[in-house]
């Protein structure tokens, strides 16, 4: 069993949820992002956004690997920073496009 944090653009929320479910059923412990419940991203305060980012990095620290959901090769700036953070910690980086 591996502990894996899922990372990617929230525009791929559906894919991220499907992948998380599939990988849990394969015996992995999956740590996921918080999916926004507010319709407008601007409804979050800077402090809330900062806390969500900090907590996601804590999940990466706990993980053996990160799983990057990069549909059609898309990787945004936040995901790029998560990849670099994971690499700096010596974590395995798995890309979705490599798994299909």
Tab-separated table of C-alpha atoms in Angstrom:
chain	number	residue	atom	x	y	z
A	1	UNK	CA	0.000	0.000	0.000
A	2	UNK	CA	1.195	3.463	-0.893
A	3	UNK	CA	0.009	6.782	0.484
A	4	UNK	CA	-0.600	9.004	-2.551
A	5	UNK	CA	-1.708	12.630	-2.792
A	6	UNK	CA	-3.676	13.497	-5.901
A	7	UNK	CA	-2.762	16.809	-7.567
A	8	UNK	CA	-4.095	18.677	-10.571
A	9	UNK	CA	-6.289	21.458	-11.818
A	10	UNK	CA	-9.743	21.556	-10.264
A	11	UNK	CA	-11.149	21.757	-13.783
A	12	UNK	CA	-10.389	18.006	-13.781
A	13	UNK	CA	-12.371	17.420	-10.584
A	14	UNK	CA	-14.415	14.585	-12.109
A	15	UNK	CA	-11.304	12.763	-13.307
A	16	UNK	CA	-9.559	13.334	-9.979
A	17	UNK	CA	-12.483	11.841	-8.069
A	18	UNK	CA	-12.677	8.834	-10.406
A	19	UNK	CA	-8.919	8.198	-10.172
A	20	UNK	CA	-8.975	8.540	-6.380
A	21	UNK	CA	-11.768	5.975	-6.108
A	22	UNK	CA	-10.063	3.538	-8.508
A	23	UNK	CA	-6.718	3.787	-6.748
A	24	UNK	CA	-8.287	3.334	-3.293
A	25	UNK	CA	-10.007	0.181	-4.567
A	26	UNK	CA	-6.545	-1.018	-5.683
A	27	UNK	CA	-5.364	-0.743	-2.062
A	28	UNK	CA	-3.760	2.705	-1.981
A	29	UNK	CA	-4.414	5.293	0.712
A	30	UNK	CA	-5.396	8.377	-1.272
A	31	UNK	CA	-5.144	11.937	0.014
A	32	UNK	CA	-7.246	14.269	-2.074
A	33	UNK	CA	-7.631	17.980	-2.575
A	34	UNK	CA	-10.520	19.858	-1.011
A	35	UNK	CA	-13.108	20.371	-3.700
A	36	UNK	CA	-14.585	23.889	-3.435
A	37	UNK	CA	-18.143	24.117	-2.200
A	38	UNK	CA	-18.436	27.819	-2.980
A	39	UNK	CA	-19.453	28.569	-6.568
A	40	UNK	CA	-17.039	31.477	-6.931
A	41	UNK	CA	-13.346	31.077	-6.085
A	42	UNK	CA	-13.357	34.752	-5.083
A	43	UNK	CA	-15.732	33.804	-2.239
A	44	UNK	CA	-12.703	32.424	-0.386
A	45	UNK	CA	-10.555	34.776	1.668
A	46	UNK	CA	-6.810	34.955	1.084
A	47	UNK	CA	-6.361	33.300	4.473
A	48	UNK	CA	-8.635	30.392	3.484
A	49	UNK	CA	-6.829	29.891	0.181
A	50	UNK	CA	-3.485	30.001	1.980
A	51	UNK	CA	-4.678	27.419	4.515
A	52	UNK	CA	-5.923	25.082	1.773
A	53	UNK	CA	-2.554	25.353	0.019
A	54	UNK	CA	-0.665	24.730	3.260
A	55	UNK	CA	-2.788	21.673	4.081
A	56	UNK	CA	-2.287	20.233	0.590
A	57	UNK	CA	1.482	20.538	1.042
A	58	UNK	CA	1.150	18.751	4.389
A	59	UNK	CA	-0.613	15.897	2.558
A	60	UNK	CA	2.304	15.741	0.115
A	61	UNK	CA	4.728	15.511	3.061
A	62	UNK	CA	2.780	12.518	4.421
A	63	UNK	CA	2.713	10.758	1.055
A	64	UNK	CA	4.950	8.232	-0.615
A	65	UNK	CA	4.008	9.706	-4.006
A	66	UNK	CA	1.940	12.329	-5.784
A	67	UNK	CA	-0.364	11.462	-8.662
A	68	UNK	CA	-0.600	14.279	-11.202
A	69	UNK	CA	-3.879	14.452	-13.120
A	70	UNK	CA	-2.678	16.098	-16.329
A	71	UNK	CA	-5.513	15.580	-18.799
A	72	UNK	CA	-4.292	16.340	-22.337
A	73	UNK	CA	-0.913	17.201	-20.821
A	74	UNK	CA	-2.228	20.258	-18.941
A	75	UNK	CA	-0.295	21.214	-15.816
A	76	UNK	CA	-1.050	24.615	-14.284
A	77	UNK	CA	1.216	26.745	-12.132
A	78	UNK	CA	-0.142	25.450	-8.794
A	79	UNK	CA	0.332	21.855	-9.882
A	80	UNK	CA	3.842	22.648	-11.152
A	81	UNK	CA	4.718	24.021	-7.722
A	82	UNK	CA	3.305	20.871	-6.071
A	83	UNK	CA	5.445	18.698	-8.364
A	84	UNK	CA	8.568	20.676	-7.480
A	85	UNK	CA	7.698	20.504	-3.776
A	86	UNK	CA	7.212	16.717	-3.985
A	87	UNK	CA	10.496	16.298	-5.880
A	88	UNK	CA	12.333	18.408	-3.275
A	89	UNK	CA	11.133	15.898	-0.664
A	90	UNK	CA	12.195	12.908	-2.763
A	91	UNK	CA	8.613	11.782	-3.434
A	92	UNK	CA	7.677	9.649	-6.436
A	93	UNK	CA	5.784	11.613	-9.106
A	94	UNK	CA	3.244	9.654	-11.168
A	95	UNK	CA	1.560	11.257	-14.179
A	96	UNK	CA	-1.982	10.356	-15.276
A	97	UNK	CA	-1.081	10.468	-18.979
A	98	UNK	CA	1.502	7.753	-18.333
A	99	UNK	CA	-1.139	5.513	-16.718
A	100	UNK	CA	-3.739	5.448	-19.533
